PDB file of C-alpha atoms in Angstrom:
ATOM      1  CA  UNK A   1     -17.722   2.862  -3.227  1.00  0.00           C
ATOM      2  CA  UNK A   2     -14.134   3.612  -3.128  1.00  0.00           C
ATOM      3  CA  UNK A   3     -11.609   1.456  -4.232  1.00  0.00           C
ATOM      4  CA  UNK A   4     -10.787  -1.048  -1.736  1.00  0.00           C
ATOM      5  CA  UNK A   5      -7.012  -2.236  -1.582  1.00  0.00           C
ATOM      6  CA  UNK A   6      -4.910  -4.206   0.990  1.00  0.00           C
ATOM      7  CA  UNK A   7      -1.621  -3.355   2.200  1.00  0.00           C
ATOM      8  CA  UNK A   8       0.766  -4.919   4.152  1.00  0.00           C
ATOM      9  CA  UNK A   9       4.352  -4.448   5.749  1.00  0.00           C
ATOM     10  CA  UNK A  10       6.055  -5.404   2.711  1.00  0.00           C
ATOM     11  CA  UNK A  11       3.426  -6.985  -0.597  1.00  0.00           C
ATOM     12  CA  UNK A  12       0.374  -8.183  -1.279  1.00  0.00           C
ATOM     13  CA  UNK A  13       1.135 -11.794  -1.669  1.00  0.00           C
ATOM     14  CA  UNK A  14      -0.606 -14.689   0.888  1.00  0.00           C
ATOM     15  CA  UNK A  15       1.323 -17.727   2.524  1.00  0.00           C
ATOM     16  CA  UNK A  16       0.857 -20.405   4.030  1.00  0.00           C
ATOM     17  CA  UNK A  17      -0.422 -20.985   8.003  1.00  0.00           C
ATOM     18  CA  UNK A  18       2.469 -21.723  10.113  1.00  0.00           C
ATOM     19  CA  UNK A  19       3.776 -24.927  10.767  1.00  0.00           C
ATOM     20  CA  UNK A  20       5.184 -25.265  14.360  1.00  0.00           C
ATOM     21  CA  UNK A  21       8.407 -22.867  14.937  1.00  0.00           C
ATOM     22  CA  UNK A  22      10.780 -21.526  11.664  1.00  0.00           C
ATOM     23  CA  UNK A  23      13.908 -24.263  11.286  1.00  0.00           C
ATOM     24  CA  UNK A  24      16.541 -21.947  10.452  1.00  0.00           C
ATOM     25  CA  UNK A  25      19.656 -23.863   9.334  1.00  0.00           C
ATOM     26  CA  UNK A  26      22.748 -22.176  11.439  1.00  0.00           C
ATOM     27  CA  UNK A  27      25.216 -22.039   8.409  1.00  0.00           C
ATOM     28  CA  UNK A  28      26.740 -18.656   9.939  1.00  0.00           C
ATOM     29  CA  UNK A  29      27.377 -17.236  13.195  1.00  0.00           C
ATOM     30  CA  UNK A  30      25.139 -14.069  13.539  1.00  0.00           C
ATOM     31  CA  UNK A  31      27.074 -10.606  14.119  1.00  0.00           C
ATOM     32  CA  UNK A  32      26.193  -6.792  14.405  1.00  0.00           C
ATOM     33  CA  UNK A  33      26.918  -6.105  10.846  1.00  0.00           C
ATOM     34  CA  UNK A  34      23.851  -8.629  10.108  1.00  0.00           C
ATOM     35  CA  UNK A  35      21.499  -7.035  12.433  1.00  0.00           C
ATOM     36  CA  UNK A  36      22.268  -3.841  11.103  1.00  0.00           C
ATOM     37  CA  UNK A  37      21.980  -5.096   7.253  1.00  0.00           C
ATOM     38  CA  UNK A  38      18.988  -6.637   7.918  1.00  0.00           C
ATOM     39  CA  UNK A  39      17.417  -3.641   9.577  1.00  0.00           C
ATOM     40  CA  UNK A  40      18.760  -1.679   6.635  1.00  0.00           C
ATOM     41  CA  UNK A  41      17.492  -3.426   3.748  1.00  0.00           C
ATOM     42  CA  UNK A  42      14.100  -4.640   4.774  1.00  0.00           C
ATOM     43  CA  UNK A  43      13.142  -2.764   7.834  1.00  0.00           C
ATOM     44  CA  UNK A  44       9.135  -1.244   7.154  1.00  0.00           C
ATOM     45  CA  UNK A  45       9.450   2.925   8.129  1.00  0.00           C
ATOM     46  CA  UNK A  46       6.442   2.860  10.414  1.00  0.00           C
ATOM     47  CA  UNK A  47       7.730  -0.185  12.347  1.00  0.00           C
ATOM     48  CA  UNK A  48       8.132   0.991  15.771  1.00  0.00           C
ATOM     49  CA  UNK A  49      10.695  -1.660  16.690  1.00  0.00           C
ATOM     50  CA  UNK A  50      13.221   0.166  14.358  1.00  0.00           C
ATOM     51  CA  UNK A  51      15.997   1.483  15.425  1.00  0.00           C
ATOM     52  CA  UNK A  52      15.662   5.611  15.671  1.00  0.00           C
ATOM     53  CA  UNK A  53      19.054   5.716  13.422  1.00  0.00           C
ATOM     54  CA  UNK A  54      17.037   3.441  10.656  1.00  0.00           C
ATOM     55  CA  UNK A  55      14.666   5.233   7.922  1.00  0.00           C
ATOM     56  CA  UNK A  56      13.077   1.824   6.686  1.00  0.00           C
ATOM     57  CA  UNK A  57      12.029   1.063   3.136  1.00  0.00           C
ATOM     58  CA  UNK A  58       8.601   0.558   1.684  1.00  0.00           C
ATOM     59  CA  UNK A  59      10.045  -1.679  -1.025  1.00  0.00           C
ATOM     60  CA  UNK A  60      13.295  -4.028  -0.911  1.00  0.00           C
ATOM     61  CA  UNK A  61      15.277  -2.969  -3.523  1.00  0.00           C
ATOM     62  CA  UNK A  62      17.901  -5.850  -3.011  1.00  0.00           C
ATOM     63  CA  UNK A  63      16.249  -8.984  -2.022  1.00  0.00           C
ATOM     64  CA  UNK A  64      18.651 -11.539  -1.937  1.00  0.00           C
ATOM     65  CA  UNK A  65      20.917  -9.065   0.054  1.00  0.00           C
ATOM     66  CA  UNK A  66      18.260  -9.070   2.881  1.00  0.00           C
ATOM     67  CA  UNK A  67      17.700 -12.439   2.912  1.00  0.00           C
ATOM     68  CA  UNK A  68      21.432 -13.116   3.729  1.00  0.00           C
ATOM     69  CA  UNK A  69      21.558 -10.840   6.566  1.00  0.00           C
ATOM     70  CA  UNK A  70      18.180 -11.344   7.724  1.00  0.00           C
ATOM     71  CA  UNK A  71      18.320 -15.676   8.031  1.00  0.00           C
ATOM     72  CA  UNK A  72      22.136 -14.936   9.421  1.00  0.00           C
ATOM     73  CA  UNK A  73      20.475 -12.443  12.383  1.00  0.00           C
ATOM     74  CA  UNK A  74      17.746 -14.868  12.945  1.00  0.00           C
ATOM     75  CA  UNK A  75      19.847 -17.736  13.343  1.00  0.00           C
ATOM     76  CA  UNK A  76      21.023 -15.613  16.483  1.00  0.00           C
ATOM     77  CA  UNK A  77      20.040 -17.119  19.732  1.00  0.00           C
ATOM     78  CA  UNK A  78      17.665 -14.290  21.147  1.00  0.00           C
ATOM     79  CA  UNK A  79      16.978 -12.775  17.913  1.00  0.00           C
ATOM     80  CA  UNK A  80      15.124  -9.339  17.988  1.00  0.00           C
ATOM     81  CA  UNK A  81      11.335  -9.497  17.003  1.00  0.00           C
ATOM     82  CA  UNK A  82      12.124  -6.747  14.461  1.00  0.00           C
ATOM     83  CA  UNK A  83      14.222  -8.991  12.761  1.00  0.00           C
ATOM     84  CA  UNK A  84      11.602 -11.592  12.114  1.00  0.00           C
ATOM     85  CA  UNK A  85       9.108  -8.698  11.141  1.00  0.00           C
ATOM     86  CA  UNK A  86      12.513  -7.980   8.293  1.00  0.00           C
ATOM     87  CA  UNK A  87      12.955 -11.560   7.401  1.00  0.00           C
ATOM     88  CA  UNK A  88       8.957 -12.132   6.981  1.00  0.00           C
ATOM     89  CA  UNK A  89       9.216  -8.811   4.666  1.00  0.00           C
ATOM     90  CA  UNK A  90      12.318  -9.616   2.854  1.00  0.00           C
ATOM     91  CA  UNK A  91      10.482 -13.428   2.426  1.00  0.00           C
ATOM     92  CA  UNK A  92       7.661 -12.118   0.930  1.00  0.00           C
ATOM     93  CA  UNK A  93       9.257  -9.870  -1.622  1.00  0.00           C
ATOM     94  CA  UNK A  94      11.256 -13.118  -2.776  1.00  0.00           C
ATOM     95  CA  UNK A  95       7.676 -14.773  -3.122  1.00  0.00           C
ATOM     96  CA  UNK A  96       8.524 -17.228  -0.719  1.00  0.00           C
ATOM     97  CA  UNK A  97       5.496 -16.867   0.557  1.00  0.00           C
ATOM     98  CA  UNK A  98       4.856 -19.793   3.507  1.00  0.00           C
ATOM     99  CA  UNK A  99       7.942 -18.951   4.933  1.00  0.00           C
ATOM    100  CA  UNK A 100       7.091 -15.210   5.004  1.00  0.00           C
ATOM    101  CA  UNK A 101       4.053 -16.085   7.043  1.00  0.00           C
ATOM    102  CA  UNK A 102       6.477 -18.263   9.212  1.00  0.00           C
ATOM    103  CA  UNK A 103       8.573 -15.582  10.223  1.00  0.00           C
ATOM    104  CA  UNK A 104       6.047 -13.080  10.674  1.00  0.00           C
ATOM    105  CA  UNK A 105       4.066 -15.467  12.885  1.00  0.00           C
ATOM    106  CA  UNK A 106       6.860 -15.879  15.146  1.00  0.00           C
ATOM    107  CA  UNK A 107       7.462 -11.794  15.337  1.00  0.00           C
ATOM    108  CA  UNK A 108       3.734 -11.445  15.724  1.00  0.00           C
ATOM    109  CA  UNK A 109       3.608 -13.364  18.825  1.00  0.00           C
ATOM    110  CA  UNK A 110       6.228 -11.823  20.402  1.00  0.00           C
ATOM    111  CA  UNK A 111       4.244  -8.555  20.305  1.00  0.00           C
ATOM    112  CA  UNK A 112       5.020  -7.055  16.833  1.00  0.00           C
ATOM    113  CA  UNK A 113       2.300  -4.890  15.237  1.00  0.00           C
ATOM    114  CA  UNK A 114       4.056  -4.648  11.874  1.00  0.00           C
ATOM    115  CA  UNK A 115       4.159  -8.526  11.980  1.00  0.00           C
ATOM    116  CA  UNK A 116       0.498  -8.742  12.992  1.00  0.00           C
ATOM    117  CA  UNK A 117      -0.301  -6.559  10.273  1.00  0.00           C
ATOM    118  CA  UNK A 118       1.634  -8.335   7.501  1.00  0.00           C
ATOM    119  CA  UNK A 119       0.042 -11.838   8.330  1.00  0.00           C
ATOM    120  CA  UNK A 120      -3.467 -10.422   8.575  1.00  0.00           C
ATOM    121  CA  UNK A 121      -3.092  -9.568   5.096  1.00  0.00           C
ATOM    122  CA  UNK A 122      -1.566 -12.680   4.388  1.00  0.00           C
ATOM    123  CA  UNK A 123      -4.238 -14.809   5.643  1.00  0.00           C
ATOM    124  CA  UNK A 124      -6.419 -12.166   4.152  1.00  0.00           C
ATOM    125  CA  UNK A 125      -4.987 -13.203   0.549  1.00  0.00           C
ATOM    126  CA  UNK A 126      -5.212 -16.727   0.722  1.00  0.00           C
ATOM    127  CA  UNK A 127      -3.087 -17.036  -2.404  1.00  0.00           C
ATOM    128  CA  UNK A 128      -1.382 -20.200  -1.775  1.00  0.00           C
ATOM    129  CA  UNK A 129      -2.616 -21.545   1.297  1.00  0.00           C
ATOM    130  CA  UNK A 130      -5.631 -21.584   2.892  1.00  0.00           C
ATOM    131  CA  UNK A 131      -7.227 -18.307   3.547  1.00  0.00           C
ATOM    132  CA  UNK A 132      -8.474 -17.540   7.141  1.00  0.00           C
ATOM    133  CA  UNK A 133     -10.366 -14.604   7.107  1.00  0.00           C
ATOM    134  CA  UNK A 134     -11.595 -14.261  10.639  1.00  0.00           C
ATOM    135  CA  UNK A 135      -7.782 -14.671  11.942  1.00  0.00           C
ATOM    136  CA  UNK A 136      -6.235 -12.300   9.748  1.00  0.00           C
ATOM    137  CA  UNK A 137      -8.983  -9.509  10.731  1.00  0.00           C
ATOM    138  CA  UNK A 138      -8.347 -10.006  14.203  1.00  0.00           C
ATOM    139  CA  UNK A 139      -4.776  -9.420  13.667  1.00  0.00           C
ATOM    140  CA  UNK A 140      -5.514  -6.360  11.523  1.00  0.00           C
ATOM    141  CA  UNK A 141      -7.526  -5.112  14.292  1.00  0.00           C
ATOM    142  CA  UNK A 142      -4.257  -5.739  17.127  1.00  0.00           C
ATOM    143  CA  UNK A 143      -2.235  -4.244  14.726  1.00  0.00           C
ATOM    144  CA  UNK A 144      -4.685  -1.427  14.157  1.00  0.00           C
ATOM    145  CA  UNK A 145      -5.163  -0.613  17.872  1.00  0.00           C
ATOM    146  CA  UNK A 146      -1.906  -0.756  18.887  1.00  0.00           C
ATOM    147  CA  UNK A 147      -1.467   2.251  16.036  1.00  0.00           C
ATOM    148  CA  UNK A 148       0.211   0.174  13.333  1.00  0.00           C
ATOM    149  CA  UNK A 149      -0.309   2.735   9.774  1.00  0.00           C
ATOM    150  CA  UNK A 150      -0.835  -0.565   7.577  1.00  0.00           C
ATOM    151  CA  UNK A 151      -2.823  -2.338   9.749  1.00  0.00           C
ATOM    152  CA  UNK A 152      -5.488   1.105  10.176  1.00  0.00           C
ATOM    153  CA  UNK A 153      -5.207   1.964   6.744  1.00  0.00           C
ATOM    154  CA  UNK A 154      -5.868  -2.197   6.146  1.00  0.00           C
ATOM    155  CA  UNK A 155      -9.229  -2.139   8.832  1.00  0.00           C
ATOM    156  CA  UNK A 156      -9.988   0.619   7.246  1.00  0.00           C
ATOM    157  CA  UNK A 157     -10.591  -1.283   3.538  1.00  0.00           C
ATOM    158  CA  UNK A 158     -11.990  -4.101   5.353  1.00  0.00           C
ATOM    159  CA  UNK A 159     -14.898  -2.457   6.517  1.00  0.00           C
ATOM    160  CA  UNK A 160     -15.356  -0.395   3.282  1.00  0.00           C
ATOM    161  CA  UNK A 161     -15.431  -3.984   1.784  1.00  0.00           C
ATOM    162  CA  UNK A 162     -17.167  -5.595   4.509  1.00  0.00           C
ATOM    163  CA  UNK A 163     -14.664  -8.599   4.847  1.00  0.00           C
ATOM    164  CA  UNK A 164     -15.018 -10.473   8.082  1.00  0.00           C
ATOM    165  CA  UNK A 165     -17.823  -8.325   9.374  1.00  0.00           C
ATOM    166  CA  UNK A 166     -20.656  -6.161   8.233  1.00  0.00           C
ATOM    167  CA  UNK A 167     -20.004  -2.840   5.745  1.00  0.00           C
ATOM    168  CA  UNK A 168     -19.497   0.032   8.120  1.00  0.00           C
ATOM    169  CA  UNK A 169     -18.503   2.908   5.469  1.00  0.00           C
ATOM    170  CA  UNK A 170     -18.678   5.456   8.888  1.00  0.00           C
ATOM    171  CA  UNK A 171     -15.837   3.520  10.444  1.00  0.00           C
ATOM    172  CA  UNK A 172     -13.727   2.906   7.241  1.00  0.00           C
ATOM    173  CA  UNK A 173     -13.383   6.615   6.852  1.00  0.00           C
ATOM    174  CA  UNK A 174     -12.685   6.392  10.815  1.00  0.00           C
ATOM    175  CA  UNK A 175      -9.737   4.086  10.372  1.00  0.00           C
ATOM    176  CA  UNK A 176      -8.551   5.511   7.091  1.00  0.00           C
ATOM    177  CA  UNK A 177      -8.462   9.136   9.059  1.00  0.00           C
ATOM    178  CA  UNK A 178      -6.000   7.625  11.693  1.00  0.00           C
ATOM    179  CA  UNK A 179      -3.693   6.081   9.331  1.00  0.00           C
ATOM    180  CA  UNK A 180      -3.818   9.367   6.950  1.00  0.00           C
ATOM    181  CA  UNK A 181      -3.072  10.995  10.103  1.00  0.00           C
ATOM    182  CA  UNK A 182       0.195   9.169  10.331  1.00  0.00           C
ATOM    183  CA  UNK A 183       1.364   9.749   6.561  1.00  0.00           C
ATOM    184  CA  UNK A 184      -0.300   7.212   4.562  1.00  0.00           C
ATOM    185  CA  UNK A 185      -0.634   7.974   1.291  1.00  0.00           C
ATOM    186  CA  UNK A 186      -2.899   5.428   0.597  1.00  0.00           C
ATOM    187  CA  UNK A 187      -4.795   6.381   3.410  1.00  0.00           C
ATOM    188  CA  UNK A 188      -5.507   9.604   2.115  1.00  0.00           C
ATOM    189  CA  UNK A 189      -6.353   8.846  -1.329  1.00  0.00           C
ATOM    190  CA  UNK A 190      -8.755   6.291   0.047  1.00  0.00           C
ATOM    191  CA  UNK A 191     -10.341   8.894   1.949  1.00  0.00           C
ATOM    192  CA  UNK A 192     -10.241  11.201  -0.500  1.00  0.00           C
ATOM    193  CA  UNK A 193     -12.630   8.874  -2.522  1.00  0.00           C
ATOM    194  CA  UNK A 194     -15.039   8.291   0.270  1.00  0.00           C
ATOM    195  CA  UNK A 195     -15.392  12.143   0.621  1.00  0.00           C
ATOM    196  CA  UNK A 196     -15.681  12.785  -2.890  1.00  0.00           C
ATOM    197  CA  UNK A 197     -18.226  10.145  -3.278  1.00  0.00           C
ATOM    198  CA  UNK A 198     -20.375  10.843   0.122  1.00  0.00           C
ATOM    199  CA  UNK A 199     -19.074   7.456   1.071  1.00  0.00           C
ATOM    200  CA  UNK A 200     -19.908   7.095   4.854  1.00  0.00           C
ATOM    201  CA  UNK A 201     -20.435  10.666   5.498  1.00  0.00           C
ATOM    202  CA  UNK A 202     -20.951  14.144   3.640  1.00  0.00           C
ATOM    203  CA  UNK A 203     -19.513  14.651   0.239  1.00  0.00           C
ATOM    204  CA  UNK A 204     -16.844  16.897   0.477  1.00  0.00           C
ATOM    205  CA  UNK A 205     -15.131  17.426  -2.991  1.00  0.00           C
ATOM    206  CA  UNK A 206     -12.671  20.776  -1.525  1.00  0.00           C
ATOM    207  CA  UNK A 207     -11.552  18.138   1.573  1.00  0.00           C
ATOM    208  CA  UNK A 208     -10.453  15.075  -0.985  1.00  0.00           C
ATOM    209  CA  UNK A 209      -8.764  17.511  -3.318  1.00  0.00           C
ATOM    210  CA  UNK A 210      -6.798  18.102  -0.403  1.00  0.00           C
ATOM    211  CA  UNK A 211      -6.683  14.819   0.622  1.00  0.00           C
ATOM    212  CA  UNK A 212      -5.156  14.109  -2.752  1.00  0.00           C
ATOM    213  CA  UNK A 213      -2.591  16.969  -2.874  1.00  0.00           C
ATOM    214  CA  UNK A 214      -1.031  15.316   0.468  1.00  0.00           C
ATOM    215  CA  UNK A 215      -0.953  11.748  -1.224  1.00  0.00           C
ATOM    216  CA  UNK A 216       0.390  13.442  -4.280  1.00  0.00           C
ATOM    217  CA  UNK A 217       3.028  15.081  -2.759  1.00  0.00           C
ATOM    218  CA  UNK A 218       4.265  12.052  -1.796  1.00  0.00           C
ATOM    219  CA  UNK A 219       4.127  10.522  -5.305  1.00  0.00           C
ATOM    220  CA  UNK A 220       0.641   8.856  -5.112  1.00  0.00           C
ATOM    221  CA  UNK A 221      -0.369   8.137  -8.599  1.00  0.00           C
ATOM    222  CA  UNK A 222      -4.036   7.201  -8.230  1.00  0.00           C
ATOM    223  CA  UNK A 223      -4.428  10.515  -6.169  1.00  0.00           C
ATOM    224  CA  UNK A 224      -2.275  12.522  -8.917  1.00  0.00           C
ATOM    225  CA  UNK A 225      -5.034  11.058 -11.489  1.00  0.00           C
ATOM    226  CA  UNK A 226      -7.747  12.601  -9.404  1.00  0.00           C
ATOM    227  CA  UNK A 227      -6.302  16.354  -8.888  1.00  0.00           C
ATOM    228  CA  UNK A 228      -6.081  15.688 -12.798  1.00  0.00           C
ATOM    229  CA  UNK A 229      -9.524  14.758 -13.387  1.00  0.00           C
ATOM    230  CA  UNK A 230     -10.260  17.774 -10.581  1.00  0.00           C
ATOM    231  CA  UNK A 231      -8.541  20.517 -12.515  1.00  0.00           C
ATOM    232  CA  UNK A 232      -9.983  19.209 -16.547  1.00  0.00           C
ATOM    233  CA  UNK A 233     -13.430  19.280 -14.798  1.00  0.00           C
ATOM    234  CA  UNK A 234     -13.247  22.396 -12.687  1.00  0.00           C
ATOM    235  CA  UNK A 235     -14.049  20.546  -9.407  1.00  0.00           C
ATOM    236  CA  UNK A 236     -13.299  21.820  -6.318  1.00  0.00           C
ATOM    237  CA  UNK A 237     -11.415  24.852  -8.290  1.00  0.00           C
ATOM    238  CA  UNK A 238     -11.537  26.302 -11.481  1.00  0.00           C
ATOM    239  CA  UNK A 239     -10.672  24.364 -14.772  1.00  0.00           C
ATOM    240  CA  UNK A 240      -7.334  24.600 -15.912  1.00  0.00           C
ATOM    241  CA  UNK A 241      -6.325  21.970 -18.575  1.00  0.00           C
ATOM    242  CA  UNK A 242      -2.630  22.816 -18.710  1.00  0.00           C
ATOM    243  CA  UNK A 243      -2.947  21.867 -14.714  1.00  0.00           C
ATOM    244  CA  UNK A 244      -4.598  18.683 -15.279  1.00  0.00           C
ATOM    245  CA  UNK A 245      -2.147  17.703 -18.216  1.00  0.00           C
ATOM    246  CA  UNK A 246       0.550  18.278 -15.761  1.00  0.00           C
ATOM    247  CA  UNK A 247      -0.881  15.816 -13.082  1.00  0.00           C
ATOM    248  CA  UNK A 248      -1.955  13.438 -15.706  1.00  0.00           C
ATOM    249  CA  UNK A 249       1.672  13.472 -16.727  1.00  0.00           C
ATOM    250  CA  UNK A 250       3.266  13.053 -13.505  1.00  0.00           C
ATOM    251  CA  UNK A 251       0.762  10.323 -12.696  1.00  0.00           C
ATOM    252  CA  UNK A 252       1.077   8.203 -16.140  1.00  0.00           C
ATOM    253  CA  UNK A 253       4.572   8.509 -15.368  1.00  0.00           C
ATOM    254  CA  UNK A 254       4.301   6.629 -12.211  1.00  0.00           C
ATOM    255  CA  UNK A 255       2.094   4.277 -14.014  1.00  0.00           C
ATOM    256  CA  UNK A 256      -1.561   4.944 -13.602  1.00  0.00           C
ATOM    257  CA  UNK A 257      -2.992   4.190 -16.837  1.00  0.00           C
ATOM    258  CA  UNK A 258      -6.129   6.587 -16.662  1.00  0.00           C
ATOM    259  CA  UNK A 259      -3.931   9.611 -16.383  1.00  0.00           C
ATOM    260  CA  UNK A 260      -2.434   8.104 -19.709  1.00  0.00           C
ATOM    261  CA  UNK A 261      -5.806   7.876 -21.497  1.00  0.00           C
ATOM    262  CA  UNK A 262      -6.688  10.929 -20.498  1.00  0.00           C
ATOM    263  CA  UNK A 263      -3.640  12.895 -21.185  1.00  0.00           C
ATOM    264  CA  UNK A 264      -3.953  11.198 -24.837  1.00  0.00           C
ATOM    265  CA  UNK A 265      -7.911  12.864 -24.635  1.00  0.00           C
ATOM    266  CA  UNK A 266      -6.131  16.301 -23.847  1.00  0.00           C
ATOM    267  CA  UNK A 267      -3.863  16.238 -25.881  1.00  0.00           C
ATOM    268  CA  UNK A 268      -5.796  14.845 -29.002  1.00  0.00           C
ATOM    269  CA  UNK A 269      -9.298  16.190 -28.064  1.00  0.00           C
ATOM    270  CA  UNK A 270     -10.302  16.458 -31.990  1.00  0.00           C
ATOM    271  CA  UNK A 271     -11.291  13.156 -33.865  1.00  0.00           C
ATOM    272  CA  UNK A 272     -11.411  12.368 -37.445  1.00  0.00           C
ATOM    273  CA  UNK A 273     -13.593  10.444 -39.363  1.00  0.00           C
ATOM    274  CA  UNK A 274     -14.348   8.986 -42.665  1.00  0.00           C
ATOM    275  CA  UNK A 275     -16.713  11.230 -44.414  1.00  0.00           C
ATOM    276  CA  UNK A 276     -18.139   7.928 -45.977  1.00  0.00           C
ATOM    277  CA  UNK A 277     -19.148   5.869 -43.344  1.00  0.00           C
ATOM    278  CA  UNK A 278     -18.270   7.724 -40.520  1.00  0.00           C
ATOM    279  CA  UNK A 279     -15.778   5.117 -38.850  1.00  0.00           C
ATOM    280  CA  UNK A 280     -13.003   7.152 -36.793  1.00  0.00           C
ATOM    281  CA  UNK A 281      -9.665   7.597 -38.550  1.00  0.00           C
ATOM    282  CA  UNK A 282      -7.417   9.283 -36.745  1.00  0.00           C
ATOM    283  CA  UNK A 283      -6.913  12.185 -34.270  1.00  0.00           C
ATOM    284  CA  UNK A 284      -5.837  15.395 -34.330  1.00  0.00           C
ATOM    285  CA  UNK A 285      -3.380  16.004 -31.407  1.00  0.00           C
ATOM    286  CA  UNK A 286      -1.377  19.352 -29.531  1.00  0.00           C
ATOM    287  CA  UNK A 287       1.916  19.583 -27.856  1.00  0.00           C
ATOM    288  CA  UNK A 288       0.419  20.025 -23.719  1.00  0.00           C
ATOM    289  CA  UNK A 289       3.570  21.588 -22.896  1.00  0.00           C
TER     290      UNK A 289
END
C-alpha cells in the first residue's frame, strides 16, 4: 500500500465547522492594491478563479502580509470568492485554523473548488474541531469533479485509504492519474508507488520510474528517494551508484531522511568491528563525488 497523504489548497491543518457567516471587522476601506496583494501572496496556482496575470504560490512565504490584504479585500462589499479561497489559505498557514474553515466555507458555497477542496481536508483532519468525515469527502468529491488538482489527487488517497467509503485501490490510481495529469507532483509519486507495488493494477516498475522522474523534476523529494533506491538496485535500469548518490543527495537535501540514511550506506558501505566481541565500531566511508 502506498503511502497515503492529504493535501489541501494551502496545509494540512483542520478547523473548526463554521459558525454562521465570517464577522469581518471593517477597520479599512478595501482598494485594488488589496485585491491584487491578496491574490499575490496567497493565491493556490491551480485555482481557476485566479487571475490569468497571477502565478499563485503553493506556500505563503509572508503570512502576516496576506492576512492584511486579504481581511482588507474581504471587508469589500461584493468580495470575489477567490479572495475568501486566499484568506481561508493565508488563515490556515497562520494556524488560525477555525477561521480558515470560516472563510473557505463561505468561498465554497459560492462555487469555489479550491475552497471545497481545502475544507474537505479540513474536516478530514479534525485537529481542533470536530472531524466530519462524510462532509469533507463529499466536498473532495465536488472539488474533484469539477477538476480541482488537490481535491483528485486528495479522492485519490481517500480511496487508497478507504476513508469515508470502501478501499477501491482501481479508482485511487484513477483519481491520482487525473491529477498527475494536471502537474501534481504528489500525484505522480503516489502513483508511482501503486505501480511499483501492483497496487490496484499491474506492477509496472519502468512506468513509476517515470512517474518519479516527472515528480522529481519538479523537486519531489520522496520521488527523488525512489529513482535513488531505483538506480543502487538496478530497477527499472541498470545499477549505477554514483546515480543513486546523486538523487539521494538532491533528495536529503530537500529533506527526505531515507535518502540521508542511505547516502550515509553509500558512502560508508564498509563496517568495523571489535575483533573481541564483535560490537560495531565505526565505518569506513568514500567521498561519492
Amino acid at each position: 500500500m502506498p503511502k497515503m497523504r492529504f493535501r489541501a489548497a494551502a496545509a494540512l491543518v483542520l478547523t473548526a465547522l463554521l459558525g454562521p457567516a465570517l464577522w469581518m471587522p471593517a477597520i479599512a476601506i478595501a482598494a485594488p492594491a488589496d485585491i491584487a496583494t491578496c491574490d499575490r501572496l496567497a493565491a493556490h496556482p491551480s485555482d481557476p478563479d485566479k487571475p490569468a496575470n497571477v502565478r499563485g504560490t503553493l506556500n505563503i512565504a509572508d503570512v502576516p502580509a496576506a492576512l492584511k490584504a486579504c481581511k482588507t479585500a474581504a471587508a469589500m462589499p461584493d468580495a470575489p470568492r477567490r479572495i475568501w479561497t486566499e484568506l481561508g489559505r493565508a488563515y490556515e498557514f497562520d494556524r488560525q485554523i477555525a477561521e480558515a474553515a470560516n472563510a473557505y466555507r463561505k468561498a465554497a458555497d459560492a462555487g469555489s473548488s479550491t475552497a471545497m477542496a481545502g475544507l474537505g481536508v479540513l474536516l478530514l483532519q479534525g485537529n481542533g474541531i470536530k472531524k466530519d468525515i462524510a462532509e469533507g469527502r463529499v466536498l473532495i468529491e465536488k472539488a474533484a469533479n469539477a477538476g480541482d488538482v488537490e481535491g483528485m489527487l486528495n479522492l485519490g488517497s481517500l480511496y487508497g485509504a478507504g476513508i469515508g467509503g470502501k478501499s477501491d485501490l482501481a479508482l485511487a490510481r484513477k483519481w491520482y492519474a487525473k491529477a498527475a495529469e494536471a502537474n501534481s507532483a504528489e500525484a505522480m509519486y503516489q502513483l508511482g508507488l501503486m505501480m511499483q507495488d501492483a497496487d490496484g493494477g499491474p506492477k509496472d516498475d519502468v512506468a513509476a520510474k517515470a512517474l518519479f522522474e516527472k515528480a522529481a523534476a519538479l523537486d519531489h523529494a520522496d520521488a527523488l528517494e525512489r529513482l535513488g533506491a531505483y538506480a543502487e538496485a538496478g530497477r527499472a535500469g541498470e545499477k549505477d551508484a554514483k546515480a543513486a548518490i546523486a538523487f539521494y543527495k538532491r533528495a536529503a537535501a530537500l529533506g527526505n531522511e531515507d535518502a540521508g540514511k542511505a547516502l550515509e550506506r553509500l558512502r560508508c558501505p564498509y563496517q568495523l568491528k571489535d575483533r573481541s566481541n564483535g560490537k560495531p565500531v565505526g565505518r569506513i566511508c568514500f567521498d561519492g563525488g
